[in-house]
PDB file of C-alpha atoms in Angstrom:
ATOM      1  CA  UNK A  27      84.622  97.073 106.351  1.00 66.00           C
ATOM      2  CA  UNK A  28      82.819  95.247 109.068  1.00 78.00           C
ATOM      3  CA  UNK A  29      86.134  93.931 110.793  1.00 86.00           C
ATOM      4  CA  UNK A  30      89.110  91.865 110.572  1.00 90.00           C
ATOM      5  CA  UNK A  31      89.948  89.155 113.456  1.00 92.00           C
ATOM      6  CA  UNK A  32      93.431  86.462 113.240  1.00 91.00           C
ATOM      7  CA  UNK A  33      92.653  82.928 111.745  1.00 92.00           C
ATOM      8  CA  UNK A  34      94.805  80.519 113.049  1.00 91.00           C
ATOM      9  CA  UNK A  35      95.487  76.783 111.005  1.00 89.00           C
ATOM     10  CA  UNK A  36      96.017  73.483 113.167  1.00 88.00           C
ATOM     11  CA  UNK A  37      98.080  70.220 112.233  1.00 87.00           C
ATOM     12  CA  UNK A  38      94.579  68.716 114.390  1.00 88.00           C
ATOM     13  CA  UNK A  39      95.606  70.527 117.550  1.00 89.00           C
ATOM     14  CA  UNK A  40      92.951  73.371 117.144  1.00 92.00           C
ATOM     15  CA  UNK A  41      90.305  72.248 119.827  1.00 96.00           C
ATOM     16  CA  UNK A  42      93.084  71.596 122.428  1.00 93.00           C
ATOM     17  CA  UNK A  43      94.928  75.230 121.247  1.00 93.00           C
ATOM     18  CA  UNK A  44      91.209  76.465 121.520  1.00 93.00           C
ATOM     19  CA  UNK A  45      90.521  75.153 125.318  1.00 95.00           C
ATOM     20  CA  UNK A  46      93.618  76.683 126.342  1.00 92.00           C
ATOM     21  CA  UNK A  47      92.956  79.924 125.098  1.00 93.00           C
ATOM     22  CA  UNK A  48      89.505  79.831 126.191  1.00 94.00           C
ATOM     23  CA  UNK A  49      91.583  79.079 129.749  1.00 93.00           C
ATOM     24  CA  UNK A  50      93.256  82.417 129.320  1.00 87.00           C
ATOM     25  CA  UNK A  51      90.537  84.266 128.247  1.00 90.00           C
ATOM     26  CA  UNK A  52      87.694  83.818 129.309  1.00 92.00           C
ATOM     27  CA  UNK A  53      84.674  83.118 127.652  1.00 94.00           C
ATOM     28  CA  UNK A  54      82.561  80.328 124.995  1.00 95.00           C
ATOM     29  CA  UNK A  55      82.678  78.670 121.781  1.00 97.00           C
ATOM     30  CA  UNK A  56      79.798  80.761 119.436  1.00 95.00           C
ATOM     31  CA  UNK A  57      81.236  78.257 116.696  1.00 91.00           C
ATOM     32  CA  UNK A  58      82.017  74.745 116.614  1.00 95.00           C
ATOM     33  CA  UNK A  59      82.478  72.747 113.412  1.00 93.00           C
ATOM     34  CA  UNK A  60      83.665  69.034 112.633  1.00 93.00           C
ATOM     35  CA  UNK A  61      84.680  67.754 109.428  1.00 89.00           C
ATOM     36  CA  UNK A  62      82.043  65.427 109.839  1.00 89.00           C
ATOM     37  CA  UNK A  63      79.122  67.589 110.249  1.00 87.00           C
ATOM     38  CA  UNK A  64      80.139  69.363 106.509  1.00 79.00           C
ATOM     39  CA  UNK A  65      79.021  68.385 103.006  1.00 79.00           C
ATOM     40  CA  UNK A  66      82.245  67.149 101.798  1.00 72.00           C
ATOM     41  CA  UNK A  67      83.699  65.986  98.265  1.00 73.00           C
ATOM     42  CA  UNK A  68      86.307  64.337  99.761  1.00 68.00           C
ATOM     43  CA  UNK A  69      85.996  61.438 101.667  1.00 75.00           C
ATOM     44  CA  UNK A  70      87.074  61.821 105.171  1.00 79.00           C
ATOM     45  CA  UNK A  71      89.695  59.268 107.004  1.00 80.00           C
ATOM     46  CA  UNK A  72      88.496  58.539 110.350  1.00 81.00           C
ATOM     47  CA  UNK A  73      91.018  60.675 111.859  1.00 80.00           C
ATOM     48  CA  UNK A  74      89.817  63.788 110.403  1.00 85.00           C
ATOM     49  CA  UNK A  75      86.065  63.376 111.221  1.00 88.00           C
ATOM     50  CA  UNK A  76      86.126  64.330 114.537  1.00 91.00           C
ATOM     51  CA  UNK A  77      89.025  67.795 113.463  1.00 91.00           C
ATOM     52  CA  UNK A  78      87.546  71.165 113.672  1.00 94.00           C
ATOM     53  CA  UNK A  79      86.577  72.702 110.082  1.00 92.00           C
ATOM     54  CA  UNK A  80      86.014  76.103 111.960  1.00 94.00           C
ATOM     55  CA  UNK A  81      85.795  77.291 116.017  1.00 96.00           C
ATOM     56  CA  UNK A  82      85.129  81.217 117.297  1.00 96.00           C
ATOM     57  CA  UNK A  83      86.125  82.585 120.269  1.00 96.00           C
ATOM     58  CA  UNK A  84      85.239  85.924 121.302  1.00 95.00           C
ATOM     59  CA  UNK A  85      87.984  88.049 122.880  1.00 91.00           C
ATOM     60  CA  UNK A  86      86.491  91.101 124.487  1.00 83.00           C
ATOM     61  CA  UNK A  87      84.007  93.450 122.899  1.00 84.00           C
ATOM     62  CA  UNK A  88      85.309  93.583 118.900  1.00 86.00           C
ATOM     63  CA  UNK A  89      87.616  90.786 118.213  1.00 90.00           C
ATOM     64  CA  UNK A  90      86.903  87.203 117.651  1.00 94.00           C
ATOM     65  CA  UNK A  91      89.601  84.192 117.615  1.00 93.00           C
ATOM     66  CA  UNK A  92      89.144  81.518 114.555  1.00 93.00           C
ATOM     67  CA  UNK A  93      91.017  78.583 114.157  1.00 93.00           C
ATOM     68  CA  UNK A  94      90.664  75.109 112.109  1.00 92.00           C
ATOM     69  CA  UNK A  95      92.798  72.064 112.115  1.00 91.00           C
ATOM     70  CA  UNK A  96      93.873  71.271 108.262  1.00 86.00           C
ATOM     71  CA  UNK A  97      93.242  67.861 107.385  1.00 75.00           C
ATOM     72  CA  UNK A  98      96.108  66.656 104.785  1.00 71.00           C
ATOM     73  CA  UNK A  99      93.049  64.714 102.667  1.00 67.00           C
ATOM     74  CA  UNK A 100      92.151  68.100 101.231  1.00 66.00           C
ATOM     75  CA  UNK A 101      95.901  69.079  99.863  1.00 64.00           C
ATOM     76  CA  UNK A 102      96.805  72.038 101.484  1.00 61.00           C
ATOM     77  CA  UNK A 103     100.315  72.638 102.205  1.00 65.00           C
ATOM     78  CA  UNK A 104     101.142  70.826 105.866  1.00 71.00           C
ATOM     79  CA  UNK A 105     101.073  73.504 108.451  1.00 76.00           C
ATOM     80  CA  UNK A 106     104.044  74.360 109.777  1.00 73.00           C
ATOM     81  CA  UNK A 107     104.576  78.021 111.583  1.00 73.00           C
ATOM     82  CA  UNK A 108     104.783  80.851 109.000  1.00 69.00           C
ATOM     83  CA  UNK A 109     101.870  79.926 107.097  1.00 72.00           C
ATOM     84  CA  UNK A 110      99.423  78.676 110.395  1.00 84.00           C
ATOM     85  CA  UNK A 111      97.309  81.672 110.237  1.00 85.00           C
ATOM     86  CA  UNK A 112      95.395  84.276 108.131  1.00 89.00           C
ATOM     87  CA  UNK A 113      94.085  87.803 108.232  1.00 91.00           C
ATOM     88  CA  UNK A 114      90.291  87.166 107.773  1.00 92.00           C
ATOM     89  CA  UNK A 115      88.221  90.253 106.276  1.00 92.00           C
ATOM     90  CA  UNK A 116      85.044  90.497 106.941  1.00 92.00           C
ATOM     91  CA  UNK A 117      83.262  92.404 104.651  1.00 94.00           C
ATOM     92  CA  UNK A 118      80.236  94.520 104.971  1.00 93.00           C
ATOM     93  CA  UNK A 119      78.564  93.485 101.423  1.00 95.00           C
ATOM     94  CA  UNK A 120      79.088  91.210  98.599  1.00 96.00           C
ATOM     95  CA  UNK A 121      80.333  94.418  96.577  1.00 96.00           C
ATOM     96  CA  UNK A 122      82.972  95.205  99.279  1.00 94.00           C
ATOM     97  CA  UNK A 123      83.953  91.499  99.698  1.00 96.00           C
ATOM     98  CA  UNK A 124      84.560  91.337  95.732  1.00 96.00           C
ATOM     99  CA  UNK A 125      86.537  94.675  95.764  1.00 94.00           C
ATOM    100  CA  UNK A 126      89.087  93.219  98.265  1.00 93.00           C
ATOM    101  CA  UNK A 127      89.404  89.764  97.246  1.00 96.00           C
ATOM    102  CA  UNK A 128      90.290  91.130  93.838  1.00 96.00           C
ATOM    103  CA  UNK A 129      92.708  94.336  95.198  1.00 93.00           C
ATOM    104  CA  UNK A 130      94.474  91.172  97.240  1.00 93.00           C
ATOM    105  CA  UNK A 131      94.750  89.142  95.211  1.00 95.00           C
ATOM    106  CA  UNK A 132      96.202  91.497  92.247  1.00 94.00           C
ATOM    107  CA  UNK A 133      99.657  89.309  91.763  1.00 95.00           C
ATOM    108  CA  UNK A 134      99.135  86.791  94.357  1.00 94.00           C
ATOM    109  CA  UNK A 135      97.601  83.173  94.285  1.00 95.00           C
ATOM    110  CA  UNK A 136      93.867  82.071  95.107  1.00 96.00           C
ATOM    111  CA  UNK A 137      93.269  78.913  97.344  1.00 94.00           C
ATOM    112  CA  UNK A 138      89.661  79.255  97.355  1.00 94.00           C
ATOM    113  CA  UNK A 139      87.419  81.533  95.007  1.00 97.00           C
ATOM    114  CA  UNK A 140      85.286  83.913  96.274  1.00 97.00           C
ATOM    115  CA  UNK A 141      82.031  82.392  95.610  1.00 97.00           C
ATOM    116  CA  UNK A 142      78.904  81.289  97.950  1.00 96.00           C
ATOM    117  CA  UNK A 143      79.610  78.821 100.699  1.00 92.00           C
ATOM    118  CA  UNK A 144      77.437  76.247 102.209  1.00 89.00           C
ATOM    119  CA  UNK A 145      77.256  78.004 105.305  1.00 89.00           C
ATOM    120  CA  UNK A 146      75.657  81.105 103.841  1.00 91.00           C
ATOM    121  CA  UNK A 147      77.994  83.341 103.165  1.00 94.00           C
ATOM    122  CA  UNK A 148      80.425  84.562 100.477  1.00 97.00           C
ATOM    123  CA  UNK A 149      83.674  83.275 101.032  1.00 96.00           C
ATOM    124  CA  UNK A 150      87.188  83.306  99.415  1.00 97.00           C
ATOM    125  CA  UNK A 151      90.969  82.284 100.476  1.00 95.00           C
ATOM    126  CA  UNK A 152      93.832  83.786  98.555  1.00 93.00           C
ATOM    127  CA  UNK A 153      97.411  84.785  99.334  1.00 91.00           C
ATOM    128  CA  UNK A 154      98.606  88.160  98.661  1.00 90.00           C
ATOM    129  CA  UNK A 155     101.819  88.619  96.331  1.00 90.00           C
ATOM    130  CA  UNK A 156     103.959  89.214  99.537  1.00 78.00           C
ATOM    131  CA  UNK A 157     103.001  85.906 101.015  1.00 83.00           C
ATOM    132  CA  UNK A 158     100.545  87.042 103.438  1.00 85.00           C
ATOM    133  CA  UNK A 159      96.988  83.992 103.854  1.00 90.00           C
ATOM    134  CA  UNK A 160      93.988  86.098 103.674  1.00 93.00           C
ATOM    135  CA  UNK A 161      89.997  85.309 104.212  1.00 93.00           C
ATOM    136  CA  UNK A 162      87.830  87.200 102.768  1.00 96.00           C
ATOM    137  CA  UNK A 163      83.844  86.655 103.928  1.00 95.00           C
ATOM    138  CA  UNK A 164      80.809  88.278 103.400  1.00 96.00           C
ATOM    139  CA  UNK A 165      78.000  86.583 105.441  1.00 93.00           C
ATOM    140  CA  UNK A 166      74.467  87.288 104.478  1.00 91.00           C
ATOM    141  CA  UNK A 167      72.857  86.207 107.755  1.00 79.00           C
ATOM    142  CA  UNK A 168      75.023  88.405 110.245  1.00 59.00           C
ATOM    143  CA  UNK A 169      75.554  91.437 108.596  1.00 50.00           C
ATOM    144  CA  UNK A 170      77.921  92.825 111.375  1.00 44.00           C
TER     145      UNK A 170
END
């Protein structure tokens, strides 16, 4: 396994939550992602355009900071704390990243099925049967 880094989940607070961290910190934004700038089947109220789909930061040499805001058009459950962030897996092959999206989610409930993503990599969402959010991702450009 490649790594695993903390994914929080924003009520459309995660730029501002993001800033402040990056205030504490140190460091840049690798990733920055609108709503807006995604293929989406949904269509988007204004208010959610301009939300972050998905933002990195870097904290020192082997763990990296995720975060999105979760806009309520795409049904989720609201965000409240207890269920604002994830344990994200990322996996060193598509094998690997099968393997544990199937071991977690033995029992438990999947949000999104592990399956190629528009961003080019192989991506799933699931939670375990304890209640625990995990991401499981596989990308095929980055392979570390």
């Amino acid at each position: 396994m490649a790594a695993i880094h903390s994914y929080l989940t924003f009520n459309g607070t995660c730029e501002k939550a993001f800033n402040f961290y990056k205030s504490v910190f140190g460091g840049d934004f690798p990733s920055v992602m609108r709503f807006k700038d995604v293929p989406s089947e949904h269509p988007l109220p204004e208010g959610a355009k301009e939300q972050i789909m998905h933002m990195t930061l870097p904290i020192g040499k082997n763990s990296i900071l995720m975060g999105s805001d979760s806009p309520e058009v795409f049904g989720g459950d609201p965000v409240v704390q207890g269920n604002n962030f994830s344990v994200a897996v990322i996996a060193e092959s598509e094998e690997e990243a099968r393997r544990l999206f199937d071991g977690l989610s033995a029992g438990g409930k999947i949000i999104m099925p592990l399956e190629k993503a528009f961003w080019g990599a192989y991506f799933g969402m699931l939670t375990d049967k304890f209640g625990i959010h995990w991401m499981v991702n596989y990308d095929y450009e980055n392979k570390n």
